XYZ file of N, CA, C and O in Angstrom:
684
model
N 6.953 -8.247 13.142
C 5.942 -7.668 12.270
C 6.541 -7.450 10.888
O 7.662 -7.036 10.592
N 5.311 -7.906 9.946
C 6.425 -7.609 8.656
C 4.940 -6.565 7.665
O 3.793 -7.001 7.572
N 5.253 -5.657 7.262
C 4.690 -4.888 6.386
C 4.758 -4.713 4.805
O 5.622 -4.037 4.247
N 3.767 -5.386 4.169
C 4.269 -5.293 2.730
C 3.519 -4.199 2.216
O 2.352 -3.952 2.523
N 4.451 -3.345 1.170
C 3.747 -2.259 0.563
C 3.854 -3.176 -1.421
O 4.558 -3.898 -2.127
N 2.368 -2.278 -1.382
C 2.213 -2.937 -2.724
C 1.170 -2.099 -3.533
O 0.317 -1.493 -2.884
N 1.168 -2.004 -5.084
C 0.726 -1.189 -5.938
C 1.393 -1.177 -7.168
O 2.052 -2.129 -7.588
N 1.185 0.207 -7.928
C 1.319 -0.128 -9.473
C 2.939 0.927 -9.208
O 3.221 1.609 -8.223
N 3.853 0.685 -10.641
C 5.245 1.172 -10.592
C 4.625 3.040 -10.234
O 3.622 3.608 -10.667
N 5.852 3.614 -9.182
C 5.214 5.288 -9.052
C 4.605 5.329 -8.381
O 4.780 6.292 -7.634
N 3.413 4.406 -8.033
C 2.258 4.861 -6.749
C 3.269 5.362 -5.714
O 2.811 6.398 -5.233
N 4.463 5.056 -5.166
C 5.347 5.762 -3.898
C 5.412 4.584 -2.566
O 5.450 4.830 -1.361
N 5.410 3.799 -2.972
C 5.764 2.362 -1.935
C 6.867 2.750 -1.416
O 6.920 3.039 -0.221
N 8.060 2.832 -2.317
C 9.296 3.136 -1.618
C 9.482 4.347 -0.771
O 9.843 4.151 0.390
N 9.310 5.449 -1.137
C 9.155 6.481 -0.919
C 8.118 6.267 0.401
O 8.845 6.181 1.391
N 6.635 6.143 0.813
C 6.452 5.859 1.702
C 6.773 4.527 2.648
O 6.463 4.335 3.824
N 7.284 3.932 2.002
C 7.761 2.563 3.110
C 9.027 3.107 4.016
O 9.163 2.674 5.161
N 9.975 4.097 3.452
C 11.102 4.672 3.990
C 10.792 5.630 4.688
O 11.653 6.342 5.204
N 9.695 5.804 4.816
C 9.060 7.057 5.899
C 8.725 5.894 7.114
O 9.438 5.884 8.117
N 7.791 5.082 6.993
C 6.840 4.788 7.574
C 8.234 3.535 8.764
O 8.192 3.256 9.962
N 9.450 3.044 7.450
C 10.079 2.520 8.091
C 11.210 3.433 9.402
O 11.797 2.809 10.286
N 11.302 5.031 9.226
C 11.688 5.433 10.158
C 11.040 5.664 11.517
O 11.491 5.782 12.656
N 9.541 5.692 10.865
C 8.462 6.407 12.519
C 8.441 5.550 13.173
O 8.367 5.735 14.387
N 8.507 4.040 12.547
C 8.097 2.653 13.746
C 9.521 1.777 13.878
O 9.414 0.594 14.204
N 10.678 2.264 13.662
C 12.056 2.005 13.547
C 12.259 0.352 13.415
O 12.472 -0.600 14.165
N 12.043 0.631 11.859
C 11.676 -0.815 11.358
C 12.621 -0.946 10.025
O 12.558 0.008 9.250
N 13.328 -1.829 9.745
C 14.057 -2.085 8.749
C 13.296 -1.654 7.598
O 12.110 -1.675 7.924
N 13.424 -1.297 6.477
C 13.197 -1.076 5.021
C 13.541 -1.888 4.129
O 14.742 -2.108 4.289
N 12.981 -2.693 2.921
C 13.771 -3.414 2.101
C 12.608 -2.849 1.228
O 11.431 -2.634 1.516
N 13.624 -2.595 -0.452
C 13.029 -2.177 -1.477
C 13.624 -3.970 -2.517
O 14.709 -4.500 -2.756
N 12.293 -4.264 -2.795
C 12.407 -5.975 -3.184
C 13.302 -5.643 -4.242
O 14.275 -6.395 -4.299
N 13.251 -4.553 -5.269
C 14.008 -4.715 -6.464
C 15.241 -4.202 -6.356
O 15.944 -4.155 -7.366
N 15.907 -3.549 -4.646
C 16.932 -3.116 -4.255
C 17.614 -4.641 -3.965
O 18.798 -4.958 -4.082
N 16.532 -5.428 -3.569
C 17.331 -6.401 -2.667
C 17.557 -7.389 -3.555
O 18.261 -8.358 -3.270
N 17.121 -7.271 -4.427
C 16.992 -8.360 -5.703
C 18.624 -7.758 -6.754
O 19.359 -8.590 -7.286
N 18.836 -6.527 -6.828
C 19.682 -6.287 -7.479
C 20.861 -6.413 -7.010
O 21.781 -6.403 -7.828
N 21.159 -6.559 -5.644
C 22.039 -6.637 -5.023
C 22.693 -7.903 -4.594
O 23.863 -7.871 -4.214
N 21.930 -9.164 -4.631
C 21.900 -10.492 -4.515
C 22.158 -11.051 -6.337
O 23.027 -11.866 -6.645
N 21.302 -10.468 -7.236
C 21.774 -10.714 -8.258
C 22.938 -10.040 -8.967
O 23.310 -10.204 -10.129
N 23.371 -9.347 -8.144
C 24.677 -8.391 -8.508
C 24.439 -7.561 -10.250
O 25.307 -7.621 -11.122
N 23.320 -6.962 -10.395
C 22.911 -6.878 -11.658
C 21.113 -5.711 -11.583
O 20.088 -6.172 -11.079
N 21.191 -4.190 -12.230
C 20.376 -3.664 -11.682
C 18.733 -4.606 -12.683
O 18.782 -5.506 -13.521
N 17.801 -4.058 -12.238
C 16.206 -4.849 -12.871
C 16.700 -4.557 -14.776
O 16.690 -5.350 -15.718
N 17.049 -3.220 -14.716
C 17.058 -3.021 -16.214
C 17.808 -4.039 -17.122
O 17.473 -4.482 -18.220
N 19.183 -4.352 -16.186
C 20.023 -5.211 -16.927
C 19.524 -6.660 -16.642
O 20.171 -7.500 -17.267
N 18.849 -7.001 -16.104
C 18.115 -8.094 -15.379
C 17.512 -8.560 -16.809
O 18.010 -9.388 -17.572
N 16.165 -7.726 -17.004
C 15.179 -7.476 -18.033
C 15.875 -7.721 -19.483
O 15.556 -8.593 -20.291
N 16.787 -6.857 -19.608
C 17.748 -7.278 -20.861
C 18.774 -8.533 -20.997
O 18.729 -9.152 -22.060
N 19.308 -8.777 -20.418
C 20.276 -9.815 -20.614
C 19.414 -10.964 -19.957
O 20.049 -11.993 -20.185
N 18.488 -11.220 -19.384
C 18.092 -12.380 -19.008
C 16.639 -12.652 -19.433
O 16.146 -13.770 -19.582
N 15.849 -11.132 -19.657
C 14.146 -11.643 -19.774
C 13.378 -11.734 -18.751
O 13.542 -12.429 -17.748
N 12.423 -10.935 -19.040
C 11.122 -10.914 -17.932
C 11.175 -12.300 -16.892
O 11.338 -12.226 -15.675
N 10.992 -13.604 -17.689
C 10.672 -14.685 -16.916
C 11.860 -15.053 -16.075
O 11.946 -15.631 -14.992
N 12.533 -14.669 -16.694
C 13.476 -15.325 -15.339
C 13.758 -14.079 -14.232
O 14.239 -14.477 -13.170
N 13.511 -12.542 -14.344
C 13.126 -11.894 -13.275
C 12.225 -12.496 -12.691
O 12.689 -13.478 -12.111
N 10.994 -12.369 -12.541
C 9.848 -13.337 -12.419
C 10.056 -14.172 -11.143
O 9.753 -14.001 -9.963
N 10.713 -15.181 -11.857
C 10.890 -16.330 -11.019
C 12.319 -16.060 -9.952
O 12.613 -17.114 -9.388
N 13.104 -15.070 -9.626
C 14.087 -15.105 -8.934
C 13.029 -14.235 -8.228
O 12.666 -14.793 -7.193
N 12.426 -13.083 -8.433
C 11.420 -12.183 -7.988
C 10.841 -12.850 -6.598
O 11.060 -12.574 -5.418
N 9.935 -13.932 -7.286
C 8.912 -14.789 -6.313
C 10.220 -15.361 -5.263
O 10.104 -15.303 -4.038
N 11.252 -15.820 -5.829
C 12.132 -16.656 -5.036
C 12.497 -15.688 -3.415
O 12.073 -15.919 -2.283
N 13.418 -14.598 -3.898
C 13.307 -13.317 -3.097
C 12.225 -13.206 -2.401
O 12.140 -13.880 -1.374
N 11.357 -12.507 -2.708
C 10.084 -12.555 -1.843
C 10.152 -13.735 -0.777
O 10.612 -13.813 0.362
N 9.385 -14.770 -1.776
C 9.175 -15.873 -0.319
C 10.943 -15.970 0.675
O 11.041 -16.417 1.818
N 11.696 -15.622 0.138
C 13.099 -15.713 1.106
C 12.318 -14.226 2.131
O 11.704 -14.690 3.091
N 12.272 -13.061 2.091
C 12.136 -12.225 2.990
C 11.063 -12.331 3.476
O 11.090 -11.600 4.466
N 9.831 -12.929 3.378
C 8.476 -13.477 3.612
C 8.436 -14.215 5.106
O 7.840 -13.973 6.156
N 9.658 -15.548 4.535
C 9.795 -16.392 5.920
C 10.833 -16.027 6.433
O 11.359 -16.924 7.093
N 11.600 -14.684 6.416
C 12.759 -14.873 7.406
C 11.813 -13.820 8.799
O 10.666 -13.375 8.781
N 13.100 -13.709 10.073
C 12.277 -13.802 11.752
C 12.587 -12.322 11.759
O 12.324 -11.829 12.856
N 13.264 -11.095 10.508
C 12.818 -9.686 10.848
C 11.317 -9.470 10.999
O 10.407 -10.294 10.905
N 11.277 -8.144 11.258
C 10.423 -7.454 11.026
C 10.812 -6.063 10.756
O 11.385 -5.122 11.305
N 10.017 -6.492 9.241
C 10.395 -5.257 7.909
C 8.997 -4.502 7.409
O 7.822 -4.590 7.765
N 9.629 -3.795 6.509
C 8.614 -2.552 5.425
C 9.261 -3.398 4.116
O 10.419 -3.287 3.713
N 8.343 -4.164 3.627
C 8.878 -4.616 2.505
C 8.098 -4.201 1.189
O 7.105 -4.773 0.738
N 8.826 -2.951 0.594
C 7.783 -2.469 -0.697
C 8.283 -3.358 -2.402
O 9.322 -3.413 -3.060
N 7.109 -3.835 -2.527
C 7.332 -4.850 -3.676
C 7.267 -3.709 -5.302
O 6.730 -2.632 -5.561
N 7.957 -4.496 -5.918
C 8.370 -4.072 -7.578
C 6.429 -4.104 -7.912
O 5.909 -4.902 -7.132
N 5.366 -3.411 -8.877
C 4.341 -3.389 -9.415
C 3.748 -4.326 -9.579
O 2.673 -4.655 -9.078
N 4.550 -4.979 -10.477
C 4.010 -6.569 -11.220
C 4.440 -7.647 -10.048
O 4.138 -8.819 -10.270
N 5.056 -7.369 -8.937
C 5.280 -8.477 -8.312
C 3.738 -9.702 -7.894
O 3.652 -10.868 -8.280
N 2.802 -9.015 -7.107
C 1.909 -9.474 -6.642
C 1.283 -10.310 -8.166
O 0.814 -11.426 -7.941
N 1.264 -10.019 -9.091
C 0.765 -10.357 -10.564
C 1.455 -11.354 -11.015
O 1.163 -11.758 -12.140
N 2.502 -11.991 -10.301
C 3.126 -13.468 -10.958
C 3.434 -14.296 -9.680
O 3.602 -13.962 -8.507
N 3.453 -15.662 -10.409
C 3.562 -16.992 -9.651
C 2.551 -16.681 -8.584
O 1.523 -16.015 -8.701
N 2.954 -17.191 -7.690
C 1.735 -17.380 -6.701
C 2.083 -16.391 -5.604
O 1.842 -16.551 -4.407
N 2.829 -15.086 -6.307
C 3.735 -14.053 -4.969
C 2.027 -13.528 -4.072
O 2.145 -13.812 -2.880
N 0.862 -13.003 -4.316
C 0.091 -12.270 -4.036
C -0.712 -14.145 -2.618
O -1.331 -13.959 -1.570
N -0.473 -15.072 -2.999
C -0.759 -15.578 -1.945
C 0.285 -16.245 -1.029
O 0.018 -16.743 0.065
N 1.910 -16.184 -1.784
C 2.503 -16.092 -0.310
C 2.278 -14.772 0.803
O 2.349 -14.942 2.020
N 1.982 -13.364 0.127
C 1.799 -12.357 0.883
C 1.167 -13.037 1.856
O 1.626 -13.521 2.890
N -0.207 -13.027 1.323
C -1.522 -13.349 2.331
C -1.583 -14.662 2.908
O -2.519 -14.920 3.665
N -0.718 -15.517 2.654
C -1.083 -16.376 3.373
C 0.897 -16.318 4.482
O 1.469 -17.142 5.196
N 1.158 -15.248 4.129
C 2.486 -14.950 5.343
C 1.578 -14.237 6.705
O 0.381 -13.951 6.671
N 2.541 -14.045 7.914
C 1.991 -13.160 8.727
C 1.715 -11.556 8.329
O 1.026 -10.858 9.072
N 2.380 -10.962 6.945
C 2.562 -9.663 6.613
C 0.851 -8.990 6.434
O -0.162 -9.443 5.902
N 1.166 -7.679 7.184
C 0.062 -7.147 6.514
C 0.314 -6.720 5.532
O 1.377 -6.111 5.409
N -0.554 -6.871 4.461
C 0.064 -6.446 2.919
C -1.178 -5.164 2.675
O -2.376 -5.385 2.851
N -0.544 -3.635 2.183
C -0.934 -2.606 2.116
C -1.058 -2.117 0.200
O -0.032 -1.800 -0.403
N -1.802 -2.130 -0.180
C -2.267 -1.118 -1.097
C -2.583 0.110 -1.266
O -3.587 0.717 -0.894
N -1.295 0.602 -2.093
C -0.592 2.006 -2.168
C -1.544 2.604 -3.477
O -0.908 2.504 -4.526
N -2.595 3.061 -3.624
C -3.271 3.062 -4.581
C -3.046 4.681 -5.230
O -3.459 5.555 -4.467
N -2.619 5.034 -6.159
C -2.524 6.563 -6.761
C -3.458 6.060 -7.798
O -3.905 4.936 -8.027
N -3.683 7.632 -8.562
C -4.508 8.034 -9.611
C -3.636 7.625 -11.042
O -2.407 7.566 -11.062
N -4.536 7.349 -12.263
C -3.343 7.110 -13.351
C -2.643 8.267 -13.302
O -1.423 8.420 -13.362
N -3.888 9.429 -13.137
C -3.141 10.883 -14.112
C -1.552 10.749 -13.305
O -0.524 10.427 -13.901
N -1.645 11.112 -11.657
C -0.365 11.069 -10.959
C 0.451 9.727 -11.103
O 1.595 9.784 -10.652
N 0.010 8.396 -11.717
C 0.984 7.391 -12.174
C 1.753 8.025 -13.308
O 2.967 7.967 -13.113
N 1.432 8.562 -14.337
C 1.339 8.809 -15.935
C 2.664 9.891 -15.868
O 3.772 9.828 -16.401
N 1.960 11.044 -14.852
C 3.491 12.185 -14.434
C 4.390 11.563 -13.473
O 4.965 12.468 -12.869
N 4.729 10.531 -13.104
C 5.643 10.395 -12.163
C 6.175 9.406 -13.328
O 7.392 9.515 -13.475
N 5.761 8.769 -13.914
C 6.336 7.694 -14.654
C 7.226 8.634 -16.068
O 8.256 8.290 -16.649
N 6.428 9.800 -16.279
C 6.827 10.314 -17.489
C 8.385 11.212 -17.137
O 9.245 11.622 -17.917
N 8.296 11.286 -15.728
C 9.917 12.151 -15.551
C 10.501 10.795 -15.357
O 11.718 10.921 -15.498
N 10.272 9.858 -15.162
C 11.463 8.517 -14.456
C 11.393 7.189 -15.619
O 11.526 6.009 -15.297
N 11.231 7.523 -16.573
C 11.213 6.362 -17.462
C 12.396 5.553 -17.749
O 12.310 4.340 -17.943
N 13.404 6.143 -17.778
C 14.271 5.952 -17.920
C 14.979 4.359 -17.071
O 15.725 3.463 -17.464
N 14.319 4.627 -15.860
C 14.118 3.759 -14.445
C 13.402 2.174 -14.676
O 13.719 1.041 -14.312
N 12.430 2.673 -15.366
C 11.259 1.219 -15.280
C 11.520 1.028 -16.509
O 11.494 1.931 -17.347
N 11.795 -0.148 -16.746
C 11.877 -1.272 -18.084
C 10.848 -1.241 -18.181
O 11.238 -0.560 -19.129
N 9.709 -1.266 -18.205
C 8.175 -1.854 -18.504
C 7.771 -0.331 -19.290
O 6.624 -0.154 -19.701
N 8.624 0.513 -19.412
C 8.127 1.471 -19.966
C 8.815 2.535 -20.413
O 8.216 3.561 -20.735
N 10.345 2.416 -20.501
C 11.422 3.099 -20.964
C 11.094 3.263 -22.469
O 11.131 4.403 -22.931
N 10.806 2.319 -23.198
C 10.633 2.791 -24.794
C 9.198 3.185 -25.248
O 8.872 2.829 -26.381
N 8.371 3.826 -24.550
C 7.176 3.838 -24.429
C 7.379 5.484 -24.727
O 8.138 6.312 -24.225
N 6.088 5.600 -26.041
C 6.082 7.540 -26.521
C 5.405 8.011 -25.216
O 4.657 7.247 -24.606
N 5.639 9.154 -24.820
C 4.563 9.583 -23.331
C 3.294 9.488 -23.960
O 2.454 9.104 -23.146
N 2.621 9.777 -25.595
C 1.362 10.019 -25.542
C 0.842 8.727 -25.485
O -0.337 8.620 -25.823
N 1.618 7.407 -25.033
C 1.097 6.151 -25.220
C 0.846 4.851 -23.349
O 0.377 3.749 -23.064
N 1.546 6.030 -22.648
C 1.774 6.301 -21.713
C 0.472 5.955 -20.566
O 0.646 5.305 -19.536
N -0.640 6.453 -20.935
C -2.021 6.839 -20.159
C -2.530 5.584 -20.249
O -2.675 4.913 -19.228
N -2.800 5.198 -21.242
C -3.374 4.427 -22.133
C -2.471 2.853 -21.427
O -3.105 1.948 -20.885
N -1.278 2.834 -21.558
C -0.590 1.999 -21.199
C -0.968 1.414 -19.768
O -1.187 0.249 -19.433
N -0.976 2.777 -18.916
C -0.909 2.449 -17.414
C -2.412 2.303 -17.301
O -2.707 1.328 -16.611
N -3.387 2.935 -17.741
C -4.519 2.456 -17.454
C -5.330 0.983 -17.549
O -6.223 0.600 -16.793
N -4.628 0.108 -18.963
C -4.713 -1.457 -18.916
C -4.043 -2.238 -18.356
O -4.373 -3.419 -18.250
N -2.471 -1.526 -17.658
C -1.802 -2.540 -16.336
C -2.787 -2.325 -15.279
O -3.144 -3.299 -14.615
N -3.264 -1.181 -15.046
C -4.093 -1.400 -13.851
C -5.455 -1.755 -13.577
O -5.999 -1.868 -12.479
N -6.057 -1.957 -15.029
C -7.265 -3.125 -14.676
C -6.700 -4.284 -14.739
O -7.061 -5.029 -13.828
N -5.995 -4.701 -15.424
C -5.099 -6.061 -15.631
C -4.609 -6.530 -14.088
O -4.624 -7.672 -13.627
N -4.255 -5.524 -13.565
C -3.727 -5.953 -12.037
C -4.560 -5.725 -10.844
O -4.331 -6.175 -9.721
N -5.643 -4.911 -11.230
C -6.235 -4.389 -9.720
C -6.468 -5.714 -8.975
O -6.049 -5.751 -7.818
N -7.071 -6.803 -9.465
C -7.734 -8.160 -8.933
C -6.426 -8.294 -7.530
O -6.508 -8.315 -6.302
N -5.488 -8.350 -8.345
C -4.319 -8.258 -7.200
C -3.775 -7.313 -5.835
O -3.546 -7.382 -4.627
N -3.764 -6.561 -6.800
C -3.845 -5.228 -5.720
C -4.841 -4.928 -4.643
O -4.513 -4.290 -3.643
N -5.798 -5.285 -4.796
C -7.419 -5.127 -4.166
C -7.266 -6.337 -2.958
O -7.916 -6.426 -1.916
N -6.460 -7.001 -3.332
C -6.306 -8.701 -2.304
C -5.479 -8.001 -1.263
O -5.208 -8.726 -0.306
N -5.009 -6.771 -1.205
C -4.565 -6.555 0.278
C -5.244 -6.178 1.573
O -6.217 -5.425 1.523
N -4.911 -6.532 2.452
C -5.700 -6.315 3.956
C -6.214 -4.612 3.831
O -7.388 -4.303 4.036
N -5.307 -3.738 3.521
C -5.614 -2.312 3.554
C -5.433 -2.139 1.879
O -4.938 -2.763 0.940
N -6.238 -0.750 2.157
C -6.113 -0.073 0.787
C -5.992 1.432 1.176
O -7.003 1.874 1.722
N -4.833 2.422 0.986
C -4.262 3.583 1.286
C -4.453 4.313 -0.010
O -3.504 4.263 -0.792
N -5.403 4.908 -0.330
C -5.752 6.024 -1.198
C -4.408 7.516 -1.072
O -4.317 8.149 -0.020
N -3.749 7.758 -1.972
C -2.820 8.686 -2.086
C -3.071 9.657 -2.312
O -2.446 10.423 -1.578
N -3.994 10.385 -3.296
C -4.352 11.222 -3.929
C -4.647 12.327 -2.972
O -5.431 12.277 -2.025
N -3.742 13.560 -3.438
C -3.745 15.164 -2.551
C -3.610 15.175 -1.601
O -3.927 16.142 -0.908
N -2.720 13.379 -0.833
C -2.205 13.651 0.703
C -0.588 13.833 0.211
O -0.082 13.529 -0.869
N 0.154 14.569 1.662
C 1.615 14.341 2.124
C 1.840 13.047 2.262
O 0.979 12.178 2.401
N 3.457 12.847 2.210
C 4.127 11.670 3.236
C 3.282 11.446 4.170
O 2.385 10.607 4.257
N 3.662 12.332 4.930
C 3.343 12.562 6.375
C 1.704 12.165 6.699
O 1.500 11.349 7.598
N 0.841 12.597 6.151
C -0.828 11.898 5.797
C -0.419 10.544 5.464
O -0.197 9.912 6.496
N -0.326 10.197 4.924
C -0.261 8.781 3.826
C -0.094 8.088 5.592
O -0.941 7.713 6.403
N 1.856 8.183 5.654
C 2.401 7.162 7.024
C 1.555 7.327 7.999
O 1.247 6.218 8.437
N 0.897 8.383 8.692
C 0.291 8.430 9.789
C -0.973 7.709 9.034
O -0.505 6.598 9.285
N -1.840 7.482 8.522
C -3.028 6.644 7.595
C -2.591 5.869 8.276
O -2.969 5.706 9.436
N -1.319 4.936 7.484
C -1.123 3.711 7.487
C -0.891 2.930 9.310
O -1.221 1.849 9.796
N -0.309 3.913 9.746
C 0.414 3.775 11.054
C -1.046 3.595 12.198
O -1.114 2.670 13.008
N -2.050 4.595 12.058
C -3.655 4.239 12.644
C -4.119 2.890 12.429
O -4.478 2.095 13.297
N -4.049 2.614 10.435
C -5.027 1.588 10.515
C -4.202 0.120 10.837
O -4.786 -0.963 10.860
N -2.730 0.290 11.081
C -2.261 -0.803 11.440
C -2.251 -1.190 12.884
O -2.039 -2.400 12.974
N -2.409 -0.583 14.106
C -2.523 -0.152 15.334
C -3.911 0.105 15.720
O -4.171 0.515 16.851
């Protein structure tokens, strides 16, 4: 069984995929963990010394590598992943159920505004530009996001709500 978590940067993929990967004692892979570690190089320095596009394209490469291998994982993807090359129909056309981690901007906007530092896509970004920002990645991306089998609404649940959600509607 392979589980993909997917959504905008902050919605809590990782954060719930590492829950959800302890209750059903299932490997965890964080794509931009596994990506930094194979590229020996973290996303930020990725982004800088090499450029969006060629993240991008090692991105999709990764993916379809953990896509077709014979685990069965919690694989929570980087934001923009599903949004380039053709990553959003290797998902769906893999065996993975692919899950949409959907939060509110306002709770994107505060989680992004303590961790900026973290996401290249928004480290030099003023906070009052912030809202505004995340609100046109996520019409820009929903088309994508919306293409998953489930859609897990976050808003004013626990961990613990969210994984048990997910853990029902997968079962």
């Amino acid at each position: 069984m392979k589980i993909v978590l997917l959504g905008y940067m902050a919605s809590g993929k990782s954060t719930i995929g590492r829950e959800i990967s302890k209750k059903l004692d299932m490997k965890f892979i964080d794509l931009d963990d596994y990506i930094s570690k194979r590229e020996k190089s973290s996303i930020s320095e990725i982004f800088k010394v090499k450029g969006e596009i060629y993240f991008r394209r090692i991105e999709s490469f990764y993916l379809s590598e953990i896509l077709n291998s014979k685990d069965s994982i919690i694989l929570s993807l980087g934001g923009g992943t599903p949004c380039y090359s053709n990553n959003m129909e290797l998902i769906l056309n893999s065996e993975a159920s692919s899950i949409y981690i959907k939060a509110s901007i306002k709770t994107l906007v505060t989680r992004l505004t303590s961790e900026k530092n973290k996401r290249p896509l928004v480290a030099e970004l003023e906070n009052d530009k912030l809202t505004e920002f995340v609100a046109k990645h996520l019409f820009e991306r929903r088309f994508f996001y919306e293409q998953a089998s489930i859609t897990v609404i976050t808003e004013d649940k626990s961990i613990e709500e969210i994984t048990t959600e997910i853990r029902i509607l997968l079962y």
